[in-house]
Coordinates of C-alpha atoms in Angstrom, one line a residue:
X1 CA 123.0 186.8 250.2
X2 CA 119.8 185.5 252.0
X3 CA 119.0 184.5 255.5
X4 CA 119.1 180.9 254.5
X5 CA 122.7 180.9 253.4
X6 CA 124.7 178.0 254.9
X7 CA 127.5 180.1 256.4
X8 CA 125.2 181.2 259.2
X9 CA 125.5 185.0 258.4
X10 CA 122.4 187.2 258.4
X11 CA 121.2 188.2 254.9
X12 CA 121.3 191.7 253.7
X13 CA 117.6 192.1 254.2
X14 CA 118.3 192.3 257.9
X15 CA 120.4 195.4 257.4
X16 CA 118.1 197.2 254.9
X17 CA 115.8 199.9 256.3
X18 CA 112.2 198.9 256.0
X19 CA 109.0 198.4 257.8
X20 CA 108.5 198.3 261.5
X21 CA 106.1 195.4 261.1
X22 CA 107.7 191.9 261.7
X23 CA 104.7 190.3 259.9
X24 CA 105.3 192.4 256.7
X25 CA 109.1 191.5 256.9
X26 CA 108.2 187.8 257.0
X27 CA 105.7 188.2 254.2
X28 CA 108.4 189.8 252.0
X29 CA 111.3 187.4 252.8
X30 CA 110.0 184.2 254.4
X31 CA 106.3 184.0 253.7
X32 CA 106.3 180.2 254.3
X33 CA 106.8 180.9 258.1
X34 CA 103.6 182.9 258.5
X35 CA 100.8 180.9 260.2
X36 CA 98.3 182.6 257.9
X37 CA 99.4 180.7 254.8
X38 CA 96.6 178.5 253.4
X39 CA 97.1 174.8 254.6
X40 CA 95.0 173.3 251.8
X41 CA 94.5 173.7 248.1
X42 CA 91.8 176.1 246.9
X43 CA 88.4 174.6 247.3
X44 CA 89.4 172.2 250.1
X45 CA 88.0 172.7 253.6
X46 CA 89.1 171.3 257.0
X47 CA 87.0 168.3 258.0
X48 CA 84.8 169.1 261.0
X49 CA 86.0 167.6 264.2
X50 CA 89.5 166.9 263.0
X51 CA 91.3 169.8 264.6
X52 CA 91.2 171.0 268.3
X53 CA 88.9 173.9 268.8
X54 CA 89.0 176.3 271.8
X55 CA 85.8 177.8 273.2
X56 CA 84.7 180.4 275.7
X57 CA 86.8 183.5 276.7
X58 CA 85.5 186.7 278.3
X59 CA 86.7 190.1 279.5
X60 CA 85.3 192.8 281.8
X61 CA 86.5 196.1 283.1
X62 CA 86.7 196.8 286.8
X63 CA 87.8 199.5 289.2
X64 CA 91.6 199.2 288.8
X65 CA 91.8 197.9 285.2
X66 CA 90.5 195.1 283.1
X67 CA 90.2 191.3 283.5
X68 CA 90.3 188.5 280.9
X69 CA 89.5 184.9 281.5
X70 CA 88.9 181.6 279.6
X71 CA 87.8 178.1 280.2
X72 CA 90.3 175.3 279.6
X73 CA 88.6 172.8 277.3
X74 CA 89.5 172.1 273.6
X75 CA 87.2 169.8 271.6
X76 CA 87.5 167.8 268.4
X77 CA 83.9 167.3 267.3
X78 CA 82.2 165.4 270.2
X79 CA 85.6 164.5 271.8
X80 CA 87.5 166.4 274.5
X81 CA 90.9 167.0 272.9
X82 CA 92.5 168.8 275.9
X83 CA 91.3 169.6 279.4
X84 CA 93.9 172.2 280.4
X85 CA 94.4 174.4 277.4
X86 CA 95.7 177.9 278.1
X87 CA 93.6 180.4 276.1
X88 CA 94.8 183.6 277.8
X89 CA 98.2 185.1 277.0
X90 CA 100.1 188.4 277.7
X91 CA 100.9 190.3 274.5
X92 CA 103.1 192.8 276.3
X93 CA 103.2 194.4 279.7
X94 CA 99.9 196.2 279.4
X95 CA 98.0 194.1 276.8
X96 CA 96.6 190.5 276.8
X97 CA 94.9 188.4 274.3
X98 CA 92.6 185.3 274.6
X99 CA 91.2 183.2 271.7
X100 CA 88.4 180.9 270.6
X101 CA 88.8 178.9 267.4
X102 CA 91.4 176.6 265.9
X103 CA 93.9 176.0 268.6
X104 CA 97.1 175.4 266.7
X105 CA 96.6 178.4 264.4
X106 CA 95.5 180.6 267.3
X107 CA 98.7 179.7 269.3
X108 CA 100.9 180.6 266.4
X109 CA 99.0 183.8 265.8
X110 CA 99.4 184.8 269.4
X111 CA 103.2 184.2 269.3
X112 CA 103.5 186.2 266.0
X113 CA 101.5 189.0 267.6
X114 CA 103.8 189.1 270.7
X115 CA 106.8 189.3 268.4
X116 CA 105.1 192.0 266.3
X117 CA 104.7 194.3 269.3
X118 CA 108.3 193.7 270.5
X119 CA 109.7 194.3 267.0
X120 CA 107.8 197.6 266.5
X121 CA 109.1 198.9 269.9
X122 CA 112.7 198.0 269.1
X123 CA 112.5 199.5 265.6
X124 CA 110.6 202.7 266.5
X125 CA 111.9 203.1 270.1
X126 CA 108.4 203.6 271.5
X127 CA 105.6 201.1 272.2
X128 CA 102.5 201.1 270.0
X129 CA 99.4 202.9 271.3
X130 CA 96.6 200.6 272.4
X131 CA 94.5 201.6 269.3
X132 CA 97.4 200.7 267.1
X133 CA 97.8 197.3 268.8
X134 CA 94.2 196.6 268.2
X135 CA 94.5 197.5 264.5
X136 CA 97.6 195.4 264.1
X137 CA 95.8 192.3 265.5
X138 CA 92.9 193.0 263.2
X139 CA 95.4 193.0 260.3
X140 CA 96.7 189.6 261.4
X141 CA 93.2 188.2 261.4
X142 CA 92.5 189.7 258.0
X143 CA 95.6 187.9 256.7
X144 CA 94.0 184.7 257.9
X145 CA 90.9 185.1 255.9
X146 CA 91.9 182.4 253.4
X147 CA 92.2 179.8 256.2
X148 CA 89.0 181.0 257.9
X149 CA 87.2 180.3 254.7
X150 CA 88.7 176.8 254.7
X151 CA 87.3 176.2 258.2
X152 CA 90.2 177.2 260.4
X153 CA 89.1 180.5 262.0
X154 CA 90.5 182.3 265.0
X155 CA 88.4 184.8 267.0
X156 CA 90.5 186.6 269.6
X157 CA 89.6 189.0 272.4
X158 CA 92.1 191.8 273.2
X159 CA 92.3 193.8 276.4
X160 CA 94.7 196.6 277.4
X161 CA 95.3 199.3 280.0
X162 CA 95.4 202.6 278.2
X163 CA 97.4 205.1 280.2
X164 CA 96.3 207.9 277.8
X165 CA 92.6 207.3 278.6
X166 CA 90.7 209.3 281.2
X167 CA 90.8 207.8 284.8
X168 CA 88.2 205.1 285.2
X169 CA 88.2 204.3 281.5
X170 CA 91.7 202.9 281.1
X171 CA 90.7 199.3 281.0
X172 CA 89.6 198.7 277.3
X173 CA 88.2 195.6 275.5
X174 CA 88.3 194.9 271.8
X175 CA 86.6 192.1 269.8
X176 CA 87.1 191.0 266.2
X177 CA 85.3 189.1 263.6
X178 CA 86.8 186.5 261.2
X179 CA 87.4 189.0 258.5
X180 CA 89.4 191.4 260.7
X181 CA 86.5 193.7 261.7
X182 CA 87.5 195.6 264.9
X183 CA 84.9 196.5 267.6
X184 CA 85.5 198.2 271.0
X185 CA 83.2 196.9 273.7
X186 CA 82.1 198.7 276.8
X187 CA 82.2 197.1 280.2
X188 CA 82.4 193.4 279.2
X189 CA 82.3 190.9 276.3
X190 CA 82.7 187.2 275.6
X191 CA 83.6 185.1 272.5
X192 CA 83.3 181.5 271.6
X193 CA 80.6 178.9 271.5
X194 CA 79.6 179.5 275.1
X195 CA 79.6 183.3 274.7
X196 CA 75.8 183.9 274.6
X197 CA 75.5 182.3 278.1
X198 CA 78.6 184.0 279.4
X199 CA 77.3 187.4 278.2
X200 CA 73.9 186.7 279.7
X201 CA 75.5 186.0 283.1
X202 CA 77.7 189.1 282.9
X203 CA 74.7 191.3 282.1
X204 CA 73.2 190.5 285.5
X205 CA 76.5 190.4 287.5
X206 CA 78.4 193.4 286.1
X207 CA 78.4 196.7 287.8
X208 CA 80.6 199.8 287.7
X209 CA 83.4 200.0 290.3
X210 CA 83.8 196.3 290.9
X211 CA 87.0 195.4 292.8
X212 CA 89.3 192.6 291.5
X213 CA 87.7 189.9 293.6
X214 CA 84.2 190.8 292.5
X215 CA 85.3 190.9 288.9
X216 CA 87.0 187.5 289.2
X217 CA 84.0 185.9 290.8
X218 CA 81.7 187.3 288.1
X219 CA 84.0 185.8 285.4
X220 CA 83.9 182.4 287.1
X221 CA 80.1 182.6 287.4
X222 CA 79.8 183.5 283.7
X223 CA 82.1 180.6 282.6
X224 CA 80.2 178.2 284.8
X225 CA 76.9 179.3 283.1
X226 CA 78.6 178.8 279.7
X227 CA 79.8 175.3 280.6
X228 CA 76.3 174.5 282.0
X229 CA 74.7 175.1 278.6
X230 CA 77.5 174.6 276.1
X231 CA 79.1 171.1 275.9
X232 CA 82.3 172.6 274.3
X233 CA 83.0 174.8 277.3
X234 CA 84.7 173.2 280.2
X235 CA 83.6 173.8 283.8
X236 CA 86.0 173.8 286.8
X237 CA 87.5 170.3 287.4
X238 CA 87.9 170.1 291.2
X239 CA 89.2 166.5 291.1
X240 CA 92.0 167.3 288.6
X241 CA 92.4 170.8 290.0
X242 CA 91.9 172.4 286.6
X243 CA 90.4 175.9 286.9
X244 CA 89.7 178.7 284.5
X245 CA 92.6 181.0 283.8
X246 CA 92.1 184.6 284.9
X247 CA 94.5 187.5 284.3
X248 CA 94.3 191.2 285.0
X249 CA 96.0 194.3 283.6
X250 CA 96.3 197.4 285.7
X251 CA 98.6 200.4 285.8
X252 CA 101.2 198.0 287.2
X253 CA 101.0 195.7 284.2
X254 CA 99.9 192.2 283.4
X255 CA 99.2 189.7 286.2
X256 CA 97.9 186.2 286.1
X257 CA 96.0 185.2 289.2
X258 CA 97.9 182.6 291.1
X259 CA 96.6 179.0 291.2
X260 CA 95.8 179.2 295.0
X261 CA 93.7 182.3 294.5
X262 CA 92.0 180.9 291.4
X263 CA 91.2 177.6 293.3
X264 CA 89.9 179.5 296.4
X265 CA 87.6 181.7 294.3
X266 CA 86.4 178.7 292.2
X267 CA 85.6 176.6 295.2
X268 CA 83.7 179.5 296.7
X269 CA 81.7 179.9 293.5
X270 CA 80.9 176.1 293.3
X271 CA 79.8 176.1 296.9
X272 CA 77.4 179.0 296.1
X273 CA 76.0 177.0 293.2
X274 CA 75.1 174.1 295.7
X275 CA 72.5 176.4 297.2
X276 CA 71.7 178.3 294.0
X277 CA 72.3 176.0 291.0
X278 CA 71.2 178.7 288.5
X279 CA 73.6 181.3 289.9
X280 CA 73.2 184.6 291.6
X281 CA 70.4 186.9 290.7
X282 CA 70.8 190.4 289.3
X283 CA 71.5 193.1 291.8
X284 CA 69.1 196.0 291.9

């Protein structure tokens, strides 16, 4: 009996002891459902500009935890494919992921990762450690290597609040490369086409002990700088009321900043730019 039988009953594979990984379960029994299957025959690449592509995301640690943010633009070549894309998503109560790269594939990978964490906790009875969560996401990216070589790459950014870490170091940031390499970053990091400009801004704005408001304003300033120099990164759209997405993770869990708070901080930042178009200078 299999899961695809027409009588609607679960197949025996659902009742056989096995791995705590939902991804490995799918790979063994329904591999066609995995988003990491190659979409094209060998030797065929995705045509540039034919698939929506997400751009700049960033993260920074602050006094109470860690913040993650992203612009809202998706592009297809020289066209704006979407103005209000959501690139920041909770993975579980104390973990969040943002992405740059092929949008459709990235969204499927985020959904699979969310199920992966829930499945592990249900099977094992305990949540994964933050280090294990980072390694598990690296494994998903490594499974996508075939599609990345065909031009459909996803580059995520992972943050988490680690209750086992020393006080003041519980907000942690992980970056990845397209082959699944895993790197922990101190203080802040950015990914995507506008990331060099965002990291440059964060270098001058970041300081230890920032409160949430300071950290959010620094993220807005960094995304503004990215949009100023990278056409694929979208700046705040005051007329359409489309603003960057900012979320934080603290001891209390995941929280997305409300739209009124995001709008207020964005308008404050834009007003500062009227008087200082190049942004704030580095503090001494």
